[in-house]
Short mmCIF file of C-alpha atoms and ligand atoms in Angstrom, two decimals:
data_model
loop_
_atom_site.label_atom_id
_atom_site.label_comp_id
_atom_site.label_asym_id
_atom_site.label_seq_id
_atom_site.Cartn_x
_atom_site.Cartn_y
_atom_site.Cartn_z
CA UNK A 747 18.86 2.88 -3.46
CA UNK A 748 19.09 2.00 0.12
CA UNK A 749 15.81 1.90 2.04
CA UNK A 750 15.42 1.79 5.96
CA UNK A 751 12.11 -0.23 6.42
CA UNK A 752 9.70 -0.30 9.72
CA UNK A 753 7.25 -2.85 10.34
CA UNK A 754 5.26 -2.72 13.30
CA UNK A 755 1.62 -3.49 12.60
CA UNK A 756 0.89 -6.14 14.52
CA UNK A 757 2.94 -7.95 17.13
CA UNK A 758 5.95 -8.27 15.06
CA UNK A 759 8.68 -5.46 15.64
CA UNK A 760 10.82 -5.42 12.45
CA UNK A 761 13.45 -3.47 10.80
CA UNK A 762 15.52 -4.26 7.56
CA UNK A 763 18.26 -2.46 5.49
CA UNK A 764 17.12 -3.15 1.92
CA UNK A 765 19.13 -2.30 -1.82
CA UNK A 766 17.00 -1.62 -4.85
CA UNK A 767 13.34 -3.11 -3.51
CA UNK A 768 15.30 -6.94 -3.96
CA UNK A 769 18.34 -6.96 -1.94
CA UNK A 770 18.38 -7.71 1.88
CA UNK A 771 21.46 -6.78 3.93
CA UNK A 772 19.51 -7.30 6.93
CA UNK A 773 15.85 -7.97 8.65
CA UNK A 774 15.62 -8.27 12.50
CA UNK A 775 12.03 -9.39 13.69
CA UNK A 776 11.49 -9.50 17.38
CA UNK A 777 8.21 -11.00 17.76
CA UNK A 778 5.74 -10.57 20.70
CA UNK A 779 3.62 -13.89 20.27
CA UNK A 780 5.17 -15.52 22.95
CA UNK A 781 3.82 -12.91 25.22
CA UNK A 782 0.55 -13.05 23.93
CA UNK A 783 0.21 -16.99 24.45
CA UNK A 784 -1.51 -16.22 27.62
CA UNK A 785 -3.99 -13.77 26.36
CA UNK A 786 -5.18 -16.00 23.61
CA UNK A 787 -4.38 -13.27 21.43
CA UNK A 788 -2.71 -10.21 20.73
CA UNK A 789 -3.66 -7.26 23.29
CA UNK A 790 -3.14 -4.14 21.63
CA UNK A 791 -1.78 -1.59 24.20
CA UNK A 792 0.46 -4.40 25.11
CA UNK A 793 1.45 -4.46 21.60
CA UNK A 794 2.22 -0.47 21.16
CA UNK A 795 4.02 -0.77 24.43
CA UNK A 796 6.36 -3.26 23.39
CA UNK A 797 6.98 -1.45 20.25
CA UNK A 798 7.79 1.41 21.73
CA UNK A 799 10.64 -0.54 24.13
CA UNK A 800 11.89 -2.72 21.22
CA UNK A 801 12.17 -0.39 18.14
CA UNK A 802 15.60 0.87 18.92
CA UNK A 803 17.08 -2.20 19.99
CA UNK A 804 16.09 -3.48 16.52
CA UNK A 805 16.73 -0.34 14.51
CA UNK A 806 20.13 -0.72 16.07
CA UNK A 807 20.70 -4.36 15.44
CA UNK A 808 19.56 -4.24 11.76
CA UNK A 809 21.85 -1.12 10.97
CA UNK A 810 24.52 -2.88 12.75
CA UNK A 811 23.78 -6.45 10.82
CA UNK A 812 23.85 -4.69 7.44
CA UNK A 813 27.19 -3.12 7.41
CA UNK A 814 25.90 0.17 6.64
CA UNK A 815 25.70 3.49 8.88
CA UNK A 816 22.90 5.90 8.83
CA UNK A 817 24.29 7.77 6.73
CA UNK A 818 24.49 5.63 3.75
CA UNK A 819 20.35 5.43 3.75
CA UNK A 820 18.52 7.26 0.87
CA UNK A 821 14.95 6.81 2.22
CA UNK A 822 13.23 5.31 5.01
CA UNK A 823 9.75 3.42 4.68
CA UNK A 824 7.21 2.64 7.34
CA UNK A 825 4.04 0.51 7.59
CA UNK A 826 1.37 3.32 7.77
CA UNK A 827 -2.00 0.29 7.69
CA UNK A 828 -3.64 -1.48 8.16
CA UNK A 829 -2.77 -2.61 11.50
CA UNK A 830 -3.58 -1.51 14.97
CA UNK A 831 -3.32 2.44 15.57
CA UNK A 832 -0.88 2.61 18.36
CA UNK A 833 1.52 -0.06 16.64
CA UNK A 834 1.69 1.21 13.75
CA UNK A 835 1.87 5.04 15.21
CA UNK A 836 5.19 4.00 16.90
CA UNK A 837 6.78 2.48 13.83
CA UNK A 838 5.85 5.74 12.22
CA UNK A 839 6.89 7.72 14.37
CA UNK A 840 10.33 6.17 14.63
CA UNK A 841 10.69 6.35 10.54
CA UNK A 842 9.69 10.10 11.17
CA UNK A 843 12.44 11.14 13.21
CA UNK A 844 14.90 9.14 11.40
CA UNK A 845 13.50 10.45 7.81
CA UNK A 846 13.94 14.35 9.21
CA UNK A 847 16.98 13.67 10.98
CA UNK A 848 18.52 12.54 7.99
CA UNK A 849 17.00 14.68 5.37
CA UNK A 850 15.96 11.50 2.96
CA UNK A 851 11.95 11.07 1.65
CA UNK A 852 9.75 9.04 4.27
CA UNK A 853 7.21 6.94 2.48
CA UNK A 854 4.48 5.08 3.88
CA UNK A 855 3.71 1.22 2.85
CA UNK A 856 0.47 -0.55 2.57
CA UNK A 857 0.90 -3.90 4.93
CA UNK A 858 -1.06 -5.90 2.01
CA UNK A 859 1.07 -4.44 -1.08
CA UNK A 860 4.43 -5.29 1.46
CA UNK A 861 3.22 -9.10 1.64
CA UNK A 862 3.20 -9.06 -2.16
CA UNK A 863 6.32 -7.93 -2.18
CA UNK A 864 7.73 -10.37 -0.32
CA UNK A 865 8.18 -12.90 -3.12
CA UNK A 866 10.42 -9.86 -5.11
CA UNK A 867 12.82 -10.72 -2.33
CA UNK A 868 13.88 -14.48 -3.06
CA UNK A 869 12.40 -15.13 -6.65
CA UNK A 870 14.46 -12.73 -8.96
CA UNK A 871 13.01 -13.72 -11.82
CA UNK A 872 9.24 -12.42 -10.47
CA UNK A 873 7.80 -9.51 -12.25
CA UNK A 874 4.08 -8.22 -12.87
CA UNK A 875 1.94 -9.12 -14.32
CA UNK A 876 1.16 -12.55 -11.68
CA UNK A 877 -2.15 -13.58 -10.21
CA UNK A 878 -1.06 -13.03 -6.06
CA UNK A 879 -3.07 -15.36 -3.60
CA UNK A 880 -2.57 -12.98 -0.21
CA UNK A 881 -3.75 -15.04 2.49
CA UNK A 882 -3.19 -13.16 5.97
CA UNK A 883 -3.87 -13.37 9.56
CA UNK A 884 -7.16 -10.10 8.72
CA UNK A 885 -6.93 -10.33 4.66
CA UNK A 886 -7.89 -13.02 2.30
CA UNK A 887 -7.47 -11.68 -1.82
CA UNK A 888 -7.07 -13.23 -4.86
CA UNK A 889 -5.24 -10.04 -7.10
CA UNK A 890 -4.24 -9.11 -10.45
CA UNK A 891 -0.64 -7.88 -10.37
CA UNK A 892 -0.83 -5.44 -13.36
CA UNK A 893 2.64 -3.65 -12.17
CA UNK A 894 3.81 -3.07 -8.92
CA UNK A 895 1.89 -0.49 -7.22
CA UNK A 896 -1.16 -1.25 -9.93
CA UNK A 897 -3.27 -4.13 -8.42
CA UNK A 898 -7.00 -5.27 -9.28
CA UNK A 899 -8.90 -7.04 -6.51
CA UNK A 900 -10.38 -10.39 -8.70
CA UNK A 901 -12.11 -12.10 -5.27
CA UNK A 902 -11.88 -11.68 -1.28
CA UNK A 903 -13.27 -12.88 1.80
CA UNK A 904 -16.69 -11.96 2.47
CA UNK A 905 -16.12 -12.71 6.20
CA UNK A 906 -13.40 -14.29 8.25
CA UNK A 907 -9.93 -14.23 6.64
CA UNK A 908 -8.02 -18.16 6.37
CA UNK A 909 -5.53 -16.92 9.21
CA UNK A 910 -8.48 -15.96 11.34
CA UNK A 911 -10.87 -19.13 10.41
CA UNK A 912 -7.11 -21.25 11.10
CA UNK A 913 -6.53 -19.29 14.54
CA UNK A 914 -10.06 -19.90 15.43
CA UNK A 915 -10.29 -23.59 14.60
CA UNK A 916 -6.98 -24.01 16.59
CA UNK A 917 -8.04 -22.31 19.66
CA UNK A 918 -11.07 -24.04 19.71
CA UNK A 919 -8.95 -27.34 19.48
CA UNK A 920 -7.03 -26.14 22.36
CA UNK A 921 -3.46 -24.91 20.55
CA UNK A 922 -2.07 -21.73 21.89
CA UNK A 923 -2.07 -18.56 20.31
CA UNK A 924 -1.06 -18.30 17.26
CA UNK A 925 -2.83 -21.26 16.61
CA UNK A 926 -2.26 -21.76 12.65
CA UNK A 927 0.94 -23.00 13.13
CA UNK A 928 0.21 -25.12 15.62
CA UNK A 929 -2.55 -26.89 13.54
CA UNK A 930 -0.15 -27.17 10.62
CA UNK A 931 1.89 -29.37 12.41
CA UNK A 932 -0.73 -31.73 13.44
CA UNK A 933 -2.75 -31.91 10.50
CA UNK A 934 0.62 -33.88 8.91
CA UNK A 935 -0.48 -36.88 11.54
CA UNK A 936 -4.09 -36.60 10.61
CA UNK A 937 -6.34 -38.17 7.67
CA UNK A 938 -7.87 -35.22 5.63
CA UNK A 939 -10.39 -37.34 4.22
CA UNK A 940 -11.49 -38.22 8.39
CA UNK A 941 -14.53 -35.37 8.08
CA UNK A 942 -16.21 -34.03 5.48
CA UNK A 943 -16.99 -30.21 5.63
CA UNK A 944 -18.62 -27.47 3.70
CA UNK A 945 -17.22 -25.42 0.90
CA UNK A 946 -18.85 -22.48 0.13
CA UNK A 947 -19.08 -21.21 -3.54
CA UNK A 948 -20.77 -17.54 -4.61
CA UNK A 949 -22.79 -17.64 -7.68
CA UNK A 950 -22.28 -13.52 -8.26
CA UNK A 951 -18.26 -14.14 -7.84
CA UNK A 952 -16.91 -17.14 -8.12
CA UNK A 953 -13.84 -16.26 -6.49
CA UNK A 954 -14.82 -14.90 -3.51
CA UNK A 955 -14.59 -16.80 -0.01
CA UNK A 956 -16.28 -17.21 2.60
CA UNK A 957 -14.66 -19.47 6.21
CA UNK A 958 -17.00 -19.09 8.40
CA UNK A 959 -19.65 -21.88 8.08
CA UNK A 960 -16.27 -24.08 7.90
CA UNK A 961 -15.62 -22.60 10.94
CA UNK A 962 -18.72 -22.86 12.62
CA UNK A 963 -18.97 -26.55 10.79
CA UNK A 964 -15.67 -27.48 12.67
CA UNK A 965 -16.62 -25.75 16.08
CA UNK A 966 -20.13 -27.74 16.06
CA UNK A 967 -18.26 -31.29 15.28
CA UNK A 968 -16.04 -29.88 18.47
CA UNK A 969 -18.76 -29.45 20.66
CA UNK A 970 -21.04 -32.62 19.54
CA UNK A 971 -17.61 -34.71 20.56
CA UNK A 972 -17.46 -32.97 24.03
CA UNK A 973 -21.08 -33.18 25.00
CA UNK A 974 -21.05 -36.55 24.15
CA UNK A 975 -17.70 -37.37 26.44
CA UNK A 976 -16.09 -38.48 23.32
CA UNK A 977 -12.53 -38.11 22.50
CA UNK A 978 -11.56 -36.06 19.46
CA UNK A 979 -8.94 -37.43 16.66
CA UNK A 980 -7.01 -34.15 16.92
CA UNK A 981 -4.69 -34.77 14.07
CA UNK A 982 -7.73 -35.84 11.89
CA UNK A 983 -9.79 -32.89 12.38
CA UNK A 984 -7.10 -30.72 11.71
CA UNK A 985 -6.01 -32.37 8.80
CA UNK A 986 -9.74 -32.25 7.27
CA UNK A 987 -9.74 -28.41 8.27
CA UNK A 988 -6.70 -27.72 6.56
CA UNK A 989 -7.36 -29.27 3.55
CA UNK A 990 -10.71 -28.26 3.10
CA UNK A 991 -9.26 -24.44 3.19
CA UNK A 992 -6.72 -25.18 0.73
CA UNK A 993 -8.59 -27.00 -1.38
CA UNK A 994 -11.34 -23.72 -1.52
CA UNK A 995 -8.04 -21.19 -2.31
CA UNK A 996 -6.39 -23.43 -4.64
CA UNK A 997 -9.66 -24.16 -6.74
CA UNK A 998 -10.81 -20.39 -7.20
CA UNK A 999 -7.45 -19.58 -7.49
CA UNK A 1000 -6.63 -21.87 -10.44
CA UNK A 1001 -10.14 -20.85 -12.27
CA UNK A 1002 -8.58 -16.69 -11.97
CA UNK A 1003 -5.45 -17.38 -13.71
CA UNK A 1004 -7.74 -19.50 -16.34
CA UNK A 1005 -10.02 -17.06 -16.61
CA UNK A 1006 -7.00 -14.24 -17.21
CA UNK A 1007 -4.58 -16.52 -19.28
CA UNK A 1008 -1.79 -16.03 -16.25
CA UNK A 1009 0.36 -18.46 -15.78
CA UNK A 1010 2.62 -17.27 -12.63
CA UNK A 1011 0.90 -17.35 -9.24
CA UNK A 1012 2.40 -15.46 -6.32
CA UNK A 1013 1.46 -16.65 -2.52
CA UNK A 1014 1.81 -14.34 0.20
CA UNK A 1015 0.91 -13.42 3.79
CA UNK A 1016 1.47 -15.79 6.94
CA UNK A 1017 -1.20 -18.60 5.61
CA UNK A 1018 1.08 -19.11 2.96
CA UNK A 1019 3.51 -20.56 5.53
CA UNK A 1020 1.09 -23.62 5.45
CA UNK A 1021 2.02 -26.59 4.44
CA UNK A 1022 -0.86 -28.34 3.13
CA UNK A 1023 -1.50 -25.05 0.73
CA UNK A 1024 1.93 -25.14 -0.30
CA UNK A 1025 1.01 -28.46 -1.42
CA UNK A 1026 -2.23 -28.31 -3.18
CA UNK A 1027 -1.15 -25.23 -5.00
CA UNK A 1028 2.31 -27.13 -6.58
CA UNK A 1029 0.11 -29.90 -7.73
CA UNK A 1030 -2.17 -27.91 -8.58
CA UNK A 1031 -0.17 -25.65 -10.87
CA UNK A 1032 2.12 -28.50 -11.96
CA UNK A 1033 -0.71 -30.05 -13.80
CA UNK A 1034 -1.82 -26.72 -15.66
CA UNK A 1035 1.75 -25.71 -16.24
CA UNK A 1036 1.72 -22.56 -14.15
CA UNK A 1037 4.54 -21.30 -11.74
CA UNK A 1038 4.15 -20.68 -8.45
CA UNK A 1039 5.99 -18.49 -6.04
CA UNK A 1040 6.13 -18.58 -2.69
CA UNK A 1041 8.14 -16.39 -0.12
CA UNK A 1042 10.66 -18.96 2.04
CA UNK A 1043 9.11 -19.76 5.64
CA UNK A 1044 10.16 -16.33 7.63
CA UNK A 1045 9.21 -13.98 4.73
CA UNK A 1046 5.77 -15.15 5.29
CA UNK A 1047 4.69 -13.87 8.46
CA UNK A 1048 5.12 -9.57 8.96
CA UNK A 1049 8.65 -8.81 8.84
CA UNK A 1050 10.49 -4.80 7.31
CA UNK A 1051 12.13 -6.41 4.48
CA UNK A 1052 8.96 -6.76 2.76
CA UNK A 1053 8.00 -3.38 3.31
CA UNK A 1054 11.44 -2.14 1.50
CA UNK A 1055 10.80 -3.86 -1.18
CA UNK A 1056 7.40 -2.66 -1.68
CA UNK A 1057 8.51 0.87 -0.91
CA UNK A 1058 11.23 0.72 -3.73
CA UNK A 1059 8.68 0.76 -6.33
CA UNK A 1060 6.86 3.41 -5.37
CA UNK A 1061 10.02 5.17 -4.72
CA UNK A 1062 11.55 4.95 -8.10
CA UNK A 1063 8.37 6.34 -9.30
CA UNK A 1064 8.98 9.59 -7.24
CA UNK A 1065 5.86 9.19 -4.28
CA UNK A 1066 6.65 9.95 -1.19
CA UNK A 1067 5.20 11.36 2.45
CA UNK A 1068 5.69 14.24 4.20
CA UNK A 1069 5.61 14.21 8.04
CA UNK A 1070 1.41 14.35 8.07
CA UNK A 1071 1.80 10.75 7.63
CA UNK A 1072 -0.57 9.09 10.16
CA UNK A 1073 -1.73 5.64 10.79
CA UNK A 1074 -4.55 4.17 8.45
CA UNK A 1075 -5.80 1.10 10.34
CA UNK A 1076 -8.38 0.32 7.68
CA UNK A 1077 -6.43 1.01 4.31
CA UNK A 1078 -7.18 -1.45 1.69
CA UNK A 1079 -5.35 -2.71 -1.00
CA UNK A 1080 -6.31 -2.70 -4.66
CA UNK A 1081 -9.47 -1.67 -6.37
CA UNK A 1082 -12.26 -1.86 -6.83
CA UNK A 1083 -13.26 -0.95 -3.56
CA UNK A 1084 -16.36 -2.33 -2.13
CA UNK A 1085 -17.87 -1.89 1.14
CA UNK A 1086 -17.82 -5.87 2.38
O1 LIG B 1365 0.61 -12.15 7.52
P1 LIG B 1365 0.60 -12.39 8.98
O2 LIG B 1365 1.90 -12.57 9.69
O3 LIG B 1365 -0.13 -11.25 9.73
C1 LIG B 1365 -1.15 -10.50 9.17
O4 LIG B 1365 -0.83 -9.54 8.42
O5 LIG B 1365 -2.32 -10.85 9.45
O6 LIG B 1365 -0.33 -13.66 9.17
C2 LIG B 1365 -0.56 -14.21 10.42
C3 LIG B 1365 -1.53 -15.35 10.22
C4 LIG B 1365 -2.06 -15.91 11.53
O7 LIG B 1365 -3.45 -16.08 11.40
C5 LIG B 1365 -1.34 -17.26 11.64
O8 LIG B 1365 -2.04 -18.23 12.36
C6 LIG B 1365 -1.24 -17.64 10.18
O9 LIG B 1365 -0.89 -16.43 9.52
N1 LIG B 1365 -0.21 -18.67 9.94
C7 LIG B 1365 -0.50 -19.93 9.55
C8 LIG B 1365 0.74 -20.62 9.46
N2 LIG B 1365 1.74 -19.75 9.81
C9 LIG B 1365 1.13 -18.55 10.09
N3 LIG B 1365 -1.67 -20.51 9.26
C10 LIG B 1365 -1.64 -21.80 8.87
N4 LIG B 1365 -0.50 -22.54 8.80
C11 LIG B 1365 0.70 -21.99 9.07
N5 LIG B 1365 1.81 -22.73 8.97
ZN1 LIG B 1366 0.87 -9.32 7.74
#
């Protein structure tokens, strides 16, 4: 099966040409962040408007890239949430037109069950059930991969996600936007052991998170150092942020695949580009004899071919759209559902 995948949540503009949900012919990302450097963030309109001029263009170069016409497609899938309305309306709307002009099913993807999928792409030999670790930019979850379209929420973040509490931390540092990244890099230089900051632990869930008195822990140290004319040890502060969020995801991640008696762990979403969490989760599982998966640097961030692959599954099983799809900024991923 041949899938035509859209991703345009955020401030990534992506299309891919995907075979059977593991299979990438191609997956063109043009990516806005550069643009945004000078906002400090992303700016939404900005962000549909770009969309809207680059969608095409990519559509185009990813058809082209794969070797395939339009023709040859038996279904196209589109990120329908969460996101930001007017992004994700034009990446719909594109998969619309292509979907009717065609005549093949349209099918919308959940963003979160897309960065799951991301690890079907490289690691072959990954099938449900897997404890997933989705650490994003807005979502922080440890899940229970039960199947591929079946997924139990075990804990989440009852506040900022790690992407946000990283982009935070590294604005208030002084990296540009995206900042995560940027603190990656210099937390390498830096002693993690330099500052020693809070770790919060829930007594009613012991795998939930919570970033922001890190945060707020890091932003105070910040502002102590300023007020007092002192100069900051970038690299060390970064390093002790870093580590102090991977050590908090790796420990209530190991205790959920305890707790369940699963031994393969997937990572997924853009924090899991990090390289200190890469780290702390190999040793981590290399001295309980689990596996761990992660998705190779560019399958991290947002990108289509994720979004193929999760749409395959849902395919097979005979779901699809009709053209009522609309945008679901909000939708969550897995149950249950709570209201935090
Ligand atoms: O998954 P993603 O591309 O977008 C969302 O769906 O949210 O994740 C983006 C997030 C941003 O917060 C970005 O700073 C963070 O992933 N990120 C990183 C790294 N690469 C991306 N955070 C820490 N270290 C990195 N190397
Ligand atoms: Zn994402």
């Amino acid at each position: 099966m041949l899938v035509l995948a859209l991703e345009t949540s955020c401030d990534e503009t992506s299309c891919s040409l995907i075979k059977d949900g593991r299979v990438v012919l191609s997956n063109i990302i043009s990516s806005q962040a550069k643009l945004f450097e000078k906002y400090g963030g992303v700016v939404p309109e900005i962000a549909s408007r770009k969309h809207v001029e680059l969608i095409v263009p990519v559509i185009s170069e990813a058809l082209e890239k794969s070797g395939k016409k339009l023709a040859d497609i038996d279904a196209v899938a589109v990120t329908k949430g969460p996101g930001l309305v007017g992004a994700l309306l034009t990446g719909i709307s594109a998969g619309k037109g292509i979907s009717l002009s065609l005549d093949v099913p349209l099918i919308g993807v959940n963003h979160l069950e897309g960065h799951i999928a991301s690890n079907y792409l490289t690691h072959s030999e990954l099938k449900p059930p897997f404890i997933c670790l989705l650490v994003s930019g807005g979502h922080t979850h440890i899940l229970k991969v039960l199947d591929y379209t079946d997924i139990q929420i075990m804990g989440r973040t009852r506040d900022d996600a790690a992407g946000e509490a990283f982009d935070k931390v590294a604005r208030a540092i002084g990296f540009p936007y995206p900042g995560g990244p940027k603190l990656d890099t210099a937390a390498t230089k830096g002693n993690p052991d330099a500052y020693k900051l809070p770790i919060t632990r829930f007594k009613d869930n012991p795998y939930d998170f919570s970033f922001s008195g890190l945060k707020t822990a890091v932003l105070n140290i910040l502002n102590n150092c300023r007020q007092k004319g002192e100069s900051i040890n970038v690299a060390d502060i970064s390093a002790s942020f870093q580590m102090t969020v991977a050590k908090t995801l790796v420990r209530n991640t190991m205790e959920a695949m305890e707790s369940e008696s699963i031994v393969n762990l997937a990572v997924a979403g853009g924090v899991a580009a990090n390289s200190g969490l890469r780290e702390e989760i190999a040793k981590a599982c290399n001295k309980r004899e689990f596996t761990s998966f992660f998705p190779p640097i560019d399958l991290c961030t947002d990108n289509a071919a994720m979004i193929g692959s999760a749409a395959y599954y849902r395919l097979i099983k005979g779901e699809k759209d009709d053209l009522s799809l609309d945008a679901q900024p909000s939708l969550r991923i897995g149950y249950p559902q709570k209201t935090v």
